[in-house]
Coordinates of C-alpha atoms in Angstrom, one line a residue:
S1 CA 0.0 0.0 0.0
H2 CA 1.3 3.4 -1.0
I3 CA -0.2 5.1 2.0
A4 CA 1.5 2.7 4.5
A5 CA 4.8 3.3 2.7
E6 CA 4.4 7.1 2.9
V7 CA 3.4 6.9 6.6
A8 CA 6.4 4.7 7.3
L9 CA 8.8 7.2 5.6
M10 CA 7.3 10.0 7.7
T11 CA 7.1 8.2 11.1
H12 CA 10.1 5.7 11.0
P13 CA 8.3 2.8 12.7
H14 CA 10.3 -0.1 14.1
V15 CA 8.1 -2.7 12.2
V16 CA 6.1 -2.2 9.0
L17 CA 3.8 -4.9 8.0
M18 CA 2.9 -4.6 4.3
S19 CA -0.1 -6.6 3.1
E20 CA 1.6 -7.2 -0.2
D21 CA 4.4 -9.0 1.5
S22 CA 2.3 -11.3 3.6
G23 CA 0.1 -12.2 0.6
Q24 CA 3.0 -13.0 -1.7
E25 CA 4.8 -15.1 0.9
N26 CA 1.5 -16.7 2.1
L27 CA 2.4 -15.7 5.6
G28 CA 0.2 -17.0 8.3
L29 CA -0.9 -15.3 11.5
T30 CA 1.9 -17.2 13.4
E31 CA 4.6 -15.9 11.1
V32 CA 3.3 -12.3 11.2
T33 CA 3.2 -12.4 15.0
Q34 CA 6.6 -14.0 15.2
Q35 CA 8.1 -11.2 13.1
I36 CA 6.7 -8.6 15.5
C37 CA 7.9 -10.5 18.5
D38 CA 11.4 -10.9 17.1
V39 CA 11.7 -7.1 16.8
I40 CA 10.3 -6.6 20.3
E41 CA 12.7 -9.1 21.8
A42 CA 15.7 -7.6 20.0
R43 CA 14.8 -4.1 21.0
G44 CA 14.2 -5.3 24.6
K45 CA 17.8 -6.7 24.7
D46 CA 19.0 -3.1 24.0
D47 CA 16.7 -1.7 26.7
H48 CA 14.5 -0.1 24.1
N49 CA 11.2 -1.1 25.7
F50 CA 9.1 1.0 23.3
G51 CA 8.4 1.0 19.6
V52 CA 6.0 1.6 16.8
V53 CA 4.4 -1.1 14.6
L54 CA 2.7 0.1 11.5
I55 CA -0.1 -2.3 10.5
P56 CA -2.1 -1.3 7.4
D57 CA -5.9 -1.8 7.5
Q58 CA -5.8 -4.4 4.7
L59 CA -3.2 -6.6 6.3
L60 CA -5.7 -9.1 7.8
A61 CA -7.2 -9.7 4.4
S62 CA -3.9 -10.9 3.1
V63 CA -3.0 -13.2 6.0
F64 CA -3.6 -16.9 5.0
E65 CA -5.8 -17.9 8.0
M66 CA -7.8 -14.7 7.7
K67 CA -8.4 -15.3 4.0
R68 CA -9.8 -18.7 4.8
L69 CA -12.0 -17.3 7.6
F70 CA -13.4 -14.6 5.3
D71 CA -14.1 -17.2 2.6
E72 CA -15.9 -19.4 5.1
V73 CA -18.0 -16.5 6.5
G74 CA -18.8 -15.6 2.9
Q75 CA -20.0 -19.1 2.1
I76 CA -22.2 -19.1 5.2
Y77 CA -23.6 -15.7 4.3
R78 CA -24.4 -16.8 0.8
A79 CA -26.1 -20.0 2.0
L80 CA -28.5 -18.1 4.3
P81 CA -31.9 -17.3 2.8
E82 CA -32.7 -13.7 2.5

């Protein structure tokens, strides 16, 4: 997302999660969470117990487990009578 990239350039966050990256790599929720935790742990070792994580609003739609969940909810919704 161009907006997330522009915000990242202006705010200098410690972690930027781009939805394009997670979709192309088929990252799951576990991998995304682990990436964030790795940065938190590394910063904590340097006594930097603070930080900023930039998460674009469309990230969940690109995470593998969330795609499946959204698909299943869509199937249930379509199966319901109006």
